[in-house]
mmCIF file of C-alpha atoms and ligand atoms in Angstrom:
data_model
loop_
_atom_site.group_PDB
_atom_site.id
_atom_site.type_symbol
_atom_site.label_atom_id
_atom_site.label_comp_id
_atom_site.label_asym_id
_atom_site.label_seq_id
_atom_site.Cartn_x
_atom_site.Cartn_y
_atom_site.Cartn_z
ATOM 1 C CA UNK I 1 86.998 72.281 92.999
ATOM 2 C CA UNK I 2 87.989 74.109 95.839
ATOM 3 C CA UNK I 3 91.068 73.037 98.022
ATOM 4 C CA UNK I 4 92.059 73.622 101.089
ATOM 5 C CA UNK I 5 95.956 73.385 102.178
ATOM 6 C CA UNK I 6 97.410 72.445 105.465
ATOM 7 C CA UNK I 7 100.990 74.734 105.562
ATOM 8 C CA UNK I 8 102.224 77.279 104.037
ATOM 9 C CA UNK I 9 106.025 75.865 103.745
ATOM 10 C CA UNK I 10 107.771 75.049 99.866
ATOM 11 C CA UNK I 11 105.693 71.753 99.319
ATOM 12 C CA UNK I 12 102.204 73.857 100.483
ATOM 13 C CA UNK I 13 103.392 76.995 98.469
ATOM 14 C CA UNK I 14 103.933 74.616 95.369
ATOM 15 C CA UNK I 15 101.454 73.046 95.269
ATOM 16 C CA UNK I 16 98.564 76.043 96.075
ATOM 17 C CA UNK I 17 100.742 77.944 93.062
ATOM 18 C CA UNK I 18 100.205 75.170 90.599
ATOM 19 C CA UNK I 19 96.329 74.858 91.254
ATOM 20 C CA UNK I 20 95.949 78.545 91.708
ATOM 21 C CA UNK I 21 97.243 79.229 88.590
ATOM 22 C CA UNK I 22 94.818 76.606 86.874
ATOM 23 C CA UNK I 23 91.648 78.178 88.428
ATOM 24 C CA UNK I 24 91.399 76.252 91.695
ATOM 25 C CA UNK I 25 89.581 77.627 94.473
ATOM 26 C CA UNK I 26 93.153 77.290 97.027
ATOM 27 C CA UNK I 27 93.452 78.510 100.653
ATOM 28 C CA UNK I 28 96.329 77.889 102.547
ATOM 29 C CA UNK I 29 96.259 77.865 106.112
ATOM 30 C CA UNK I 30 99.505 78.470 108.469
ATOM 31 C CA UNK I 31 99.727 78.613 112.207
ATOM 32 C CA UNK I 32 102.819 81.039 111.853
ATOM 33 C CA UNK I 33 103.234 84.507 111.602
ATOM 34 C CA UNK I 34 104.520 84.436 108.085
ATOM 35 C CA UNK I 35 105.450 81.652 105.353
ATOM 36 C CA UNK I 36 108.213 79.577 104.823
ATOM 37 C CA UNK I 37 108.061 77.155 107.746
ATOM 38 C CA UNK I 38 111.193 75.435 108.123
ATOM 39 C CA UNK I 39 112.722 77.545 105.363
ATOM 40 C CA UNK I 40 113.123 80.333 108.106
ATOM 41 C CA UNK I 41 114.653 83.129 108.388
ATOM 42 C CA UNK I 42 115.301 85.388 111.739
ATOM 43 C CA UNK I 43 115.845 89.455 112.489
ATOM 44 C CA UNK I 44 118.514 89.308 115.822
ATOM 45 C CA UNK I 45 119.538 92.505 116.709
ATOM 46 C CA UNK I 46 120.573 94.335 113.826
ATOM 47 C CA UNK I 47 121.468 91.047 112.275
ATOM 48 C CA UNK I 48 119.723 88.443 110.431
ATOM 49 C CA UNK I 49 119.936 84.577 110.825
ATOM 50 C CA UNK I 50 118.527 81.173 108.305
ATOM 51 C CA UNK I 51 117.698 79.252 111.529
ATOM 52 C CA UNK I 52 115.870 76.676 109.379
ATOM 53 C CA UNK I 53 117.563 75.179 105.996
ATOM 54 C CA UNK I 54 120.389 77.087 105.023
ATOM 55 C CA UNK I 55 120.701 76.263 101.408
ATOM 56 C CA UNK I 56 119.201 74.712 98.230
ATOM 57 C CA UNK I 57 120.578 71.639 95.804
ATOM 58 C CA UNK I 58 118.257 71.540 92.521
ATOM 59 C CA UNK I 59 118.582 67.898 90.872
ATOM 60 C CA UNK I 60 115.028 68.063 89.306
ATOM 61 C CA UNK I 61 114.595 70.017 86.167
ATOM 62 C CA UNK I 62 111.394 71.615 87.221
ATOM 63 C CA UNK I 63 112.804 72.535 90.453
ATOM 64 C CA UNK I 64 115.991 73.535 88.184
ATOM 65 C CA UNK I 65 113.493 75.774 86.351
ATOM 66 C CA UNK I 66 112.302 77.220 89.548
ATOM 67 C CA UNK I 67 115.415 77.929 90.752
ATOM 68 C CA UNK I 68 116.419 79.764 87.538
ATOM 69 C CA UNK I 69 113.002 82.009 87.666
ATOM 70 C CA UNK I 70 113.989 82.906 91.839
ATOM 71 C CA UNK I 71 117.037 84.066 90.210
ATOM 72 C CA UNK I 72 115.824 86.412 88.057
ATOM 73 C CA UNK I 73 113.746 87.867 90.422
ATOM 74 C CA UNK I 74 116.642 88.240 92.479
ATOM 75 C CA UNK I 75 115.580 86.173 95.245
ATOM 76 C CA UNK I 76 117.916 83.435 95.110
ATOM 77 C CA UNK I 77 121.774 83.389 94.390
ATOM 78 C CA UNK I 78 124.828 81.403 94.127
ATOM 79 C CA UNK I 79 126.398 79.686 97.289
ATOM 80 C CA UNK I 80 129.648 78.066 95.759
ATOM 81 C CA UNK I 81 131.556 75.776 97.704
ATOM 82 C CA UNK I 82 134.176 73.831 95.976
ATOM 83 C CA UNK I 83 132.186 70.818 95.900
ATOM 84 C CA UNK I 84 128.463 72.211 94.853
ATOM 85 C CA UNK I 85 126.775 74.832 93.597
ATOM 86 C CA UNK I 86 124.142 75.912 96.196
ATOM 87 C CA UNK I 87 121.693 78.316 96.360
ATOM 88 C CA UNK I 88 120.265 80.655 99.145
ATOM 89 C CA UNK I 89 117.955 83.099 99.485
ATOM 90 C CA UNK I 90 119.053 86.729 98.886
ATOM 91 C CA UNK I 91 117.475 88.325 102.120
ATOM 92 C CA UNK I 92 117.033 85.037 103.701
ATOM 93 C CA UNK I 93 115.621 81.484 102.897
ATOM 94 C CA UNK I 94 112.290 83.028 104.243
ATOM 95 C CA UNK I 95 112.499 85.596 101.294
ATOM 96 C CA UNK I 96 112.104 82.664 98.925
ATOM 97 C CA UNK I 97 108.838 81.681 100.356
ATOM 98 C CA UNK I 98 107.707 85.201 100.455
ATOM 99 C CA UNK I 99 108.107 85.017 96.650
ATOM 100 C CA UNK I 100 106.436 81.940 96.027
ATOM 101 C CA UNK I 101 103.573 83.035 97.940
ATOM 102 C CA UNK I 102 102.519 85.880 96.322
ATOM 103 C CA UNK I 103 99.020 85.811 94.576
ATOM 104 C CA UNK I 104 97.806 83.251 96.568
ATOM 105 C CA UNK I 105 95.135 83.249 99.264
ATOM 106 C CA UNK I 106 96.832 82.421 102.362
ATOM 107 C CA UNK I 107 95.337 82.668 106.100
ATOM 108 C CA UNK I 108 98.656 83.167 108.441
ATOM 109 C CA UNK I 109 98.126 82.830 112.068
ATOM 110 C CA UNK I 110 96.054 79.899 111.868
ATOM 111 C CA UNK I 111 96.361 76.691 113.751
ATOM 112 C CA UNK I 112 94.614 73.635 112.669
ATOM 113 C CA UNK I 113 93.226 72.276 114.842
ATOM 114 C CA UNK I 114 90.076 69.858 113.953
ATOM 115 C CA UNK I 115 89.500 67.942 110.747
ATOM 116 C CA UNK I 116 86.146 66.087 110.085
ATOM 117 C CA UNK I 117 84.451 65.116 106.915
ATOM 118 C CA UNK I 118 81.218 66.270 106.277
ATOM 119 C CA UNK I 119 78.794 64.748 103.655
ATOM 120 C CA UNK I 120 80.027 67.285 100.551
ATOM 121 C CA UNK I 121 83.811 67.975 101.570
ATOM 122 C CA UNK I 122 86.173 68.332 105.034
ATOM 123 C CA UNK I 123 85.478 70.916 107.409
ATOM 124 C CA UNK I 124 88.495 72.517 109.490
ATOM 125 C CA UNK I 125 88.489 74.532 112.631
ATOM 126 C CA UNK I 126 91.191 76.277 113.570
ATOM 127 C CA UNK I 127 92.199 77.603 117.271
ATOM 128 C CA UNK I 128 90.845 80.940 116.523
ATOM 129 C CA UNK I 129 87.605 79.692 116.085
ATOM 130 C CA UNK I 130 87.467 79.678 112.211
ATOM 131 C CA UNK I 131 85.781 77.201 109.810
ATOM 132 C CA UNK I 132 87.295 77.032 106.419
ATOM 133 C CA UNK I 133 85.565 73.599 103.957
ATOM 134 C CA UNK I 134 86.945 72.277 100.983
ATOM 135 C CA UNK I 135 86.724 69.319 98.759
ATOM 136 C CA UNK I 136 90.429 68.729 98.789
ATOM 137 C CA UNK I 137 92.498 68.752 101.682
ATOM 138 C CA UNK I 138 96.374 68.572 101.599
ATOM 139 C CA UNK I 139 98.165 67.902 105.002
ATOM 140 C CA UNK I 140 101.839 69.219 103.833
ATOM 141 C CA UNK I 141 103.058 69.388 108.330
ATOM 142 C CA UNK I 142 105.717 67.091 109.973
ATOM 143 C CA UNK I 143 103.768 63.787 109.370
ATOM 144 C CA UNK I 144 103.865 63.428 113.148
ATOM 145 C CA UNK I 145 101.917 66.709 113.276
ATOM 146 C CA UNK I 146 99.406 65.328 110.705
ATOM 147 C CA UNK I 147 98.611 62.253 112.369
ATOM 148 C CA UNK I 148 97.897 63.629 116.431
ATOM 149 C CA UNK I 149 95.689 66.379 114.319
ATOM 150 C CA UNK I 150 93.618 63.344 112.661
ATOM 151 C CA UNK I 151 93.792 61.471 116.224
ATOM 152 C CA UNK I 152 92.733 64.494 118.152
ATOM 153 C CA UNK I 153 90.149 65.018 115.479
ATOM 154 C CA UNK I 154 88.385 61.775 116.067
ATOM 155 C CA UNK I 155 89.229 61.194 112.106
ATOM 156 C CA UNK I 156 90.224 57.885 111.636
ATOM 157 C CA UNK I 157 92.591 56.380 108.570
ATOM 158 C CA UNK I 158 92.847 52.721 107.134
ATOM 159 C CA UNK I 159 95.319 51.032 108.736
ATOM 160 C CA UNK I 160 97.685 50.552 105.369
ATOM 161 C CA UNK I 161 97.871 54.185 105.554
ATOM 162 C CA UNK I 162 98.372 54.550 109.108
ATOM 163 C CA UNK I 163 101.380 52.169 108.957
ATOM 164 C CA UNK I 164 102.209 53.649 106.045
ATOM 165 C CA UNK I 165 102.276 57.505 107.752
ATOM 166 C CA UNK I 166 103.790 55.991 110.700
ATOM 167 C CA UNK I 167 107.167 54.762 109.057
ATOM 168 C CA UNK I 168 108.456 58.377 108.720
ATOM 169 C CA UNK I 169 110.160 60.094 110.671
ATOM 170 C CA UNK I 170 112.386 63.210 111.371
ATOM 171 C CA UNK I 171 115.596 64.097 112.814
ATOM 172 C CA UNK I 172 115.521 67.061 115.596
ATOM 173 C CA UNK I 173 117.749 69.919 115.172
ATOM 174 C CA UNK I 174 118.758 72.604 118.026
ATOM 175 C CA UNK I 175 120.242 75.747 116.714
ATOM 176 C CA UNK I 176 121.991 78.276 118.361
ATOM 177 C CA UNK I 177 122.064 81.913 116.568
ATOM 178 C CA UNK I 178 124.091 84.339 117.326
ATOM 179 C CA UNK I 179 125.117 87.717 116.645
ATOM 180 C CA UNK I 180 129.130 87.938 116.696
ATOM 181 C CA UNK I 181 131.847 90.894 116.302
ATOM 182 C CA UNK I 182 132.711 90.171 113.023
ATOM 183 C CA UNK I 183 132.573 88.418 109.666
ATOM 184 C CA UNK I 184 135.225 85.629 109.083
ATOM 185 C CA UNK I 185 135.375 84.024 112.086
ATOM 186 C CA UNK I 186 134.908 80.626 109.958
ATOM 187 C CA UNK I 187 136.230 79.392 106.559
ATOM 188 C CA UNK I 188 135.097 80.514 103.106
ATOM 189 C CA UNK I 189 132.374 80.618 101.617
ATOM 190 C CA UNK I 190 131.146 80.234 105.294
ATOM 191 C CA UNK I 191 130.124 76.920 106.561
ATOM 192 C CA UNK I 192 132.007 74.862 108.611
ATOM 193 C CA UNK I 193 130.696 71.164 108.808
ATOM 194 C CA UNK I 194 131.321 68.877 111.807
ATOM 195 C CA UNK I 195 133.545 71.361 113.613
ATOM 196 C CA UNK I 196 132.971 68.613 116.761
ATOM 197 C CA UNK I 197 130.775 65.167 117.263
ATOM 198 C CA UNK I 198 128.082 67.916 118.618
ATOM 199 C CA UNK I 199 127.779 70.222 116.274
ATOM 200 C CA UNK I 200 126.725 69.390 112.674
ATOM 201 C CA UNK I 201 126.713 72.761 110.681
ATOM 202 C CA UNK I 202 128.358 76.534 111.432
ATOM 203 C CA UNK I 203 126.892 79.097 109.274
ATOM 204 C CA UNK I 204 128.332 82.592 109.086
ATOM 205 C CA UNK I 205 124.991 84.670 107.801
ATOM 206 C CA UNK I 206 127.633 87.819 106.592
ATOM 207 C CA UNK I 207 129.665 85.617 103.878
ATOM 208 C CA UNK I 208 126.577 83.953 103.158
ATOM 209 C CA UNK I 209 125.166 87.347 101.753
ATOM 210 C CA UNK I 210 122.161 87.363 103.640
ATOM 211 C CA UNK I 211 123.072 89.433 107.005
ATOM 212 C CA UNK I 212 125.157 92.812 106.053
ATOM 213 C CA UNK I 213 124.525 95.452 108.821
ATOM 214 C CA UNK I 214 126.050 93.176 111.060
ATOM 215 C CA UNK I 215 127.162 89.783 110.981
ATOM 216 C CA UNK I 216 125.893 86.653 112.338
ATOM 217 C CA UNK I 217 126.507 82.678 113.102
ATOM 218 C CA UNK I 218 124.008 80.146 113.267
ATOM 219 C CA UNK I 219 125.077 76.967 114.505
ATOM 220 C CA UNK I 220 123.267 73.616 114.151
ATOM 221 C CA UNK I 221 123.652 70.579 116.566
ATOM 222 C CA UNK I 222 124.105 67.057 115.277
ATOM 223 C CA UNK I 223 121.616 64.838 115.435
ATOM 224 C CA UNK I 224 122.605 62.932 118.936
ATOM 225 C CA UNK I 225 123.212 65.733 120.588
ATOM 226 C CA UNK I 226 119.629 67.591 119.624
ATOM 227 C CA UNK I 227 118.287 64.671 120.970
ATOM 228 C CA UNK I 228 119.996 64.411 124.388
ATOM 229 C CA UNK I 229 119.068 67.893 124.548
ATOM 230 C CA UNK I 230 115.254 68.282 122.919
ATOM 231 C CA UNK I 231 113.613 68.390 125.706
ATOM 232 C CA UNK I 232 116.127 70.280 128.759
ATOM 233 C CA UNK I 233 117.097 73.619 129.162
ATOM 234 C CA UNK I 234 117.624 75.461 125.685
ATOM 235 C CA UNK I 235 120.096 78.120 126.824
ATOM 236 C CA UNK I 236 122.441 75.672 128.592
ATOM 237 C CA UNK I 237 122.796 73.655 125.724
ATOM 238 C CA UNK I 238 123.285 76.518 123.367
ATOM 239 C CA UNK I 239 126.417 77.785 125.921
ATOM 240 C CA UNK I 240 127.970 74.013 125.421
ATOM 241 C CA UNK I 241 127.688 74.670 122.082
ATOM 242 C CA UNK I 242 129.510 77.989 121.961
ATOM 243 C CA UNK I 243 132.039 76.487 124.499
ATOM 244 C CA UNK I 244 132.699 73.866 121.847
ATOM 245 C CA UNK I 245 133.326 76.439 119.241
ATOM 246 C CA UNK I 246 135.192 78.934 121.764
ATOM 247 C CA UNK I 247 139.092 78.329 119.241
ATOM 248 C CA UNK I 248 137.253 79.799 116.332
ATOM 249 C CA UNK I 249 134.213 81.806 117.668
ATOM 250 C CA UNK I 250 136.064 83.270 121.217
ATOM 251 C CA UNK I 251 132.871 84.285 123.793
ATOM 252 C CA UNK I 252 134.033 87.716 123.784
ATOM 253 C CA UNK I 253 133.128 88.038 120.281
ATOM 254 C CA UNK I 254 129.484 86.805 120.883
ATOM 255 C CA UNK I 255 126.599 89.231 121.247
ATOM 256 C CA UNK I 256 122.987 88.073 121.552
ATOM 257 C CA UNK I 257 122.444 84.194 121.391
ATOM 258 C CA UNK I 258 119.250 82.709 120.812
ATOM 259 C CA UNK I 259 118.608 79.321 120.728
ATOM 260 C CA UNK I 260 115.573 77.302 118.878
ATOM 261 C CA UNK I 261 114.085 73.767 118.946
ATOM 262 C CA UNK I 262 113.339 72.226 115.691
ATOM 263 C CA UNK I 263 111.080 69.131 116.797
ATOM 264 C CA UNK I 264 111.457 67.994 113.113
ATOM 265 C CA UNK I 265 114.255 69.305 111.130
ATOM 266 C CA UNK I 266 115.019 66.489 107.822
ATOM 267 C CA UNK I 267 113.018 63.362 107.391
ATOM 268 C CA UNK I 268 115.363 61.274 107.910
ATOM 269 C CA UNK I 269 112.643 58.135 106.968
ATOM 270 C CA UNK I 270 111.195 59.256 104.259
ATOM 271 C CA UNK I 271 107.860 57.341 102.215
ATOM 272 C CA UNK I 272 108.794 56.365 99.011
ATOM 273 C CA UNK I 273 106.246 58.386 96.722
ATOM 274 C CA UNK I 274 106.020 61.942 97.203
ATOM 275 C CA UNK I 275 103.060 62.054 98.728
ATOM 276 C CA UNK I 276 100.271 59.412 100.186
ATOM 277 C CA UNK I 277 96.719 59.901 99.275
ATOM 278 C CA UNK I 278 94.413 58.361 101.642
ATOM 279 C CA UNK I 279 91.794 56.092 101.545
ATOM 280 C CA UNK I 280 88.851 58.702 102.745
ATOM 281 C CA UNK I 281 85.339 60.023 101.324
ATOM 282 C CA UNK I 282 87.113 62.984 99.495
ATOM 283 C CA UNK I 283 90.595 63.543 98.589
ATOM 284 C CA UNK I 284 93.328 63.721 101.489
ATOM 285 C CA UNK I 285 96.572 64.019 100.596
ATOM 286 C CA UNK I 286 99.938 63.827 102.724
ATOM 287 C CA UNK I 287 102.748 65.122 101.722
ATOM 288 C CA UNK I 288 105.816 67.530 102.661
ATOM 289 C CA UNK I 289 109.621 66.769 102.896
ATOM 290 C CA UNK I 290 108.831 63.508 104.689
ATOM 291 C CA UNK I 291 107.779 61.961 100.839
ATOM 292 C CA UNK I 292 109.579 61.191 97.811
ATOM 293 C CA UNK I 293 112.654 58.891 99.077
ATOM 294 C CA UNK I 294 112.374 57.378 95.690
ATOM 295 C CA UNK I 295 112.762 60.626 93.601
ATOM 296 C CA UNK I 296 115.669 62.106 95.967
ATOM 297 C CA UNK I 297 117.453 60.314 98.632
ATOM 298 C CA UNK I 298 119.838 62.742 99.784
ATOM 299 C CA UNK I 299 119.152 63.714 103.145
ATOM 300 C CA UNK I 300 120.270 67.162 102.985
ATOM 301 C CA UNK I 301 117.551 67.946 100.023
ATOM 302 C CA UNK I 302 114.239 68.411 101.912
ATOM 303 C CA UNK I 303 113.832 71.447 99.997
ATOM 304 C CA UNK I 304 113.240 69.704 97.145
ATOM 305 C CA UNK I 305 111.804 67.161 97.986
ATOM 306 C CA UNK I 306 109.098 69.315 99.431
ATOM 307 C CA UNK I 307 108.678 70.775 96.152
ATOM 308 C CA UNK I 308 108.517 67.774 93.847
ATOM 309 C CA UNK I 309 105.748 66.689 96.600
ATOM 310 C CA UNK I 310 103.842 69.606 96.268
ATOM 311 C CA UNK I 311 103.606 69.282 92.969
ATOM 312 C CA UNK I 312 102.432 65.669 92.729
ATOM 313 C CA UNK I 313 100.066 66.558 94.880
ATOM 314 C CA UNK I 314 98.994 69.287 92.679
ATOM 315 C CA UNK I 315 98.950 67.118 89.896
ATOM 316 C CA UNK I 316 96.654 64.014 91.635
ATOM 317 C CA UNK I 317 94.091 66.609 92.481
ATOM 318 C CA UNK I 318 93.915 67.942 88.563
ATOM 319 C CA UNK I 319 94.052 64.300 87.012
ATOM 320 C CA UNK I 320 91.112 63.637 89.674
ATOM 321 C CA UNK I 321 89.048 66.471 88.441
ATOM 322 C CA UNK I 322 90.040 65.783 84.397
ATOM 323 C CA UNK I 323 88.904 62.763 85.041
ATOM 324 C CA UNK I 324 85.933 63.147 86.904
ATOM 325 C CA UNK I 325 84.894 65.686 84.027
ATOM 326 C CA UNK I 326 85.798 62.689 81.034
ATOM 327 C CA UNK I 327 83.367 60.526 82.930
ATOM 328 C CA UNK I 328 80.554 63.171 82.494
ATOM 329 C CA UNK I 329 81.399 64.142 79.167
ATOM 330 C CA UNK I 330 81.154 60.610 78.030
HETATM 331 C C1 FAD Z 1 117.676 73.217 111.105
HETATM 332 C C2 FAD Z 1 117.274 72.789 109.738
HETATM 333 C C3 FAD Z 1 118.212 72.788 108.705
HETATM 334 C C4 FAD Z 1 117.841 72.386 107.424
HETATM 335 N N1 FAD Z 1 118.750 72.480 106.406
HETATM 336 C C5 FAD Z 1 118.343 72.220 105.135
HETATM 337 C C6 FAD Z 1 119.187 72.527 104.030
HETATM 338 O O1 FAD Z 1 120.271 73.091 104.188
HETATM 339 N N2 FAD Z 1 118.737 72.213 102.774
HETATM 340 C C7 FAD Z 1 117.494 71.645 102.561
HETATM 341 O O2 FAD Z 1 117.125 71.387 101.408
HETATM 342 N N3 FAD Z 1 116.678 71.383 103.598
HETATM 343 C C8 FAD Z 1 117.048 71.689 104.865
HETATM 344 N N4 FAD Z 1 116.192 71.491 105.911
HETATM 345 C C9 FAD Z 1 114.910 70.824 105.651
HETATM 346 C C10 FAD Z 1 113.927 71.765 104.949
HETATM 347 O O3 FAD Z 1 113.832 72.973 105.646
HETATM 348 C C11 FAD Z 1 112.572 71.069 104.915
HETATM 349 O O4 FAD Z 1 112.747 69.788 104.322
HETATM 350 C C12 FAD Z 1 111.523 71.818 104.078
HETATM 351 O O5 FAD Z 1 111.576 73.199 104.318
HETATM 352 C C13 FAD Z 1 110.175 71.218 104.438
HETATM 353 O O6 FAD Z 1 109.139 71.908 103.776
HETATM 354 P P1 FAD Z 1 107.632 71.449 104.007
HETATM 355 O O7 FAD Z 1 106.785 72.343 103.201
HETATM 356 O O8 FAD Z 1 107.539 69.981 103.778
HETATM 357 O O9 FAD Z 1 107.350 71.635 105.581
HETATM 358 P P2 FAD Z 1 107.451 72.915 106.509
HETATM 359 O O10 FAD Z 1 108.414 73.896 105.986
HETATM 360 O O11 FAD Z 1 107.677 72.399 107.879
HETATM 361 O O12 FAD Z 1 105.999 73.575 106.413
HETATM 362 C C14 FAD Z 1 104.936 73.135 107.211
HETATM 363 C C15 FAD Z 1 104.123 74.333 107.665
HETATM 364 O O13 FAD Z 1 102.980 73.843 108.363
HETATM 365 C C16 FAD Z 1 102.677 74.741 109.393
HETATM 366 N N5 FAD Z 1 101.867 74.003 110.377
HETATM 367 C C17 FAD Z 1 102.234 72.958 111.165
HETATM 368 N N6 FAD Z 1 101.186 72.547 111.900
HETATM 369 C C18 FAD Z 1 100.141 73.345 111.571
HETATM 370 C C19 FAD Z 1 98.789 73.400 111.986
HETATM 371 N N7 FAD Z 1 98.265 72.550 112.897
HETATM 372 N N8 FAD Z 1 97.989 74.346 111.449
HETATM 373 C C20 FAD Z 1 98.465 75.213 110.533
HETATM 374 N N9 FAD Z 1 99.741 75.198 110.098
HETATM 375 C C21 FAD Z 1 100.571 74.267 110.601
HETATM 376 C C22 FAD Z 1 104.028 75.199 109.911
HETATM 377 O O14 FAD Z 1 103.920 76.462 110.553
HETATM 378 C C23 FAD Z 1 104.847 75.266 108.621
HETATM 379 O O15 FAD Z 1 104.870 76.573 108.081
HETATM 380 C C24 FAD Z 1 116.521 71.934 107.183
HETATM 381 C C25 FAD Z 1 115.581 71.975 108.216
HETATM 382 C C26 FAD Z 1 115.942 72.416 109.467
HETATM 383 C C27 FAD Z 1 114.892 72.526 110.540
#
């Protein structure tokens, strides 16, 4: 069975790792330069920056379990704050991802594009002009994402599924990074939440662990205010953030800013299982951070949530083919 995979963020990872290990045929296709996708981290300056999610809750055993073997690797450590014990990645949320990719077959720099069935499996293009078929395909983008790729693709869903897709939906998220003069300039262990209405989250990369030739802020906007500001000019909203944080983080401290739009940041509506399959000729599968309100409803754990939906996923596909096989057999 071979099995194609739409994003290479946790719930694509996961779920190409499970089948992968069990013999699949798995390629993972990512329009970025590297994996991760929302668990991101940047290089400013001499600094470095989580400009995506900045830490990890495990309530799930198996994600519990994962946790445990990032940790022995070294890839993941202890965030404490007096209320929770979170987790981060050692060089970066991004370095997680790195970690979880290895050994599989993954095709970076590769934007989906078209989807179409064909009569023995799905057939993608992607921008560059590549053609990759499966039998399996697993959409694990921003649901939003998914469903203008199936529209621009001509590729049409039942509508239960289409209302289905439709009800989810994500917050946006500016974020401001910046490089600053020094370490400190917020609270232990380093994250400040709801410093003002417009900001949600200040992040000081140096306490964190994950920035120590020089340190680093990254700042994320509240919900309302990303919104006011998704689509106008980046920079000026970035310097209204800074001006809001000017008592603890004085602009004379501030180096080089950069400032990011997250179109989707959390799923803030999420569908209840973690993942959808579709009604379709062979096996379509939805799934990502924007599945599994049932499982986990904290907001703040799209992290996991992206994992326990990669692995469902994972697991539908190898129940499919067990099955399949017991029908032969008998
Ligand atoms: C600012 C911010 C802060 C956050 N903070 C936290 C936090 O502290 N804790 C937490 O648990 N969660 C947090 N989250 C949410 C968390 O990052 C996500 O829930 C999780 O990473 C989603 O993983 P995913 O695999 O579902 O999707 P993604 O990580 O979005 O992966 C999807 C991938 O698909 C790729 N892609 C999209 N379209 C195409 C296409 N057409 N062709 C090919 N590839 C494509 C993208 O490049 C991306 O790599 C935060 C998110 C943001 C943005």
């Amino acid at each position: 069975m071979s099995v194609l995979i739409i994003g290479a963020g946790i719930a694509g990872l996961t779920a190409a790792r499970e089948l992968t290990q069990l013999g699949y045929d798995v390629t993972v296709l990512d329009k970025g330069r590297g994996v991760g996708g929302r668990m991101a981290t940047r290089r400013i300056d001499r600094a470095r920056a989580d400009h995506g999610a900045q830490y990890i809750t495990a309530q799930t055993p198996e994600f519990q379990q994962c946790i445990e073997t990032l940790r022995a690797a070294n890839t993941t450590a202890i965030w404490q704050s007096e209320e929770a014990v979170n987790y981060v990645g050692t060089g970066g949320m991004s370095g997680i991802a790195k970690h979880l990719a290895q050994g599989l077959r993954i095709e970076l720099n590769e934007k989906v594009v078209r989807v179409a069935a064909e009569s023995t499996g799905w057939l993608v293009q992607t921008e560059a002009g590549n053609e990759y078929r499966a039998n399996a395909l697993l959409l694990t983008i921003p649901v939003p994402q998914a469903l203008a790729l199936l529209n621009d693709s001509d590729c049409r869903l039942e509508a239960a599924d289409c209302i289905a897709l439709d009800a989810i939906s994500y917050e946006p998220c500016l974020t401001v990074l910046a490089t600053v003069e020094r370490s400190g300039l917020i609270p232990a262990p380093g994250f400040w939440q709801s410093p003002t209405p417009d900001v949600a989250w200040v992040v000081d990369n140096q306490q964190k662990g994950i920035s120590p030739e020089q340190p680093s802020v990254t700042i994320h906007a509240s919900s309302s205010f990303s919104r006011e500001n998704l689509d106008g000019d980046l920079e000026a909203a970035g310097r209204q953030l800074l001006t809001q944080l000017q008592r603890r983080i004085p602009a004379e401290t501030v180096g080089v800013v950069q400032v990011h739009r997250w179109r989707y940041s959390h799923a803030e509506r999420q569908h209840p299982a973690p993942f959808l399959a579709a009604s379709a000729p062979f096996p379509l599968l939805f799934g990502g951070d924007g599945f599994g309100a049932d499982s986990l409803s904290d907001l703040r754990s799209g992290v996991e949530r992206a994992f326990v939906s990669g692995r469902a996923m994972a697991a539908f596909i190898i129940s499919r083919v067990d099955s399949a096989r017991s029908v032969s057999v008998g």
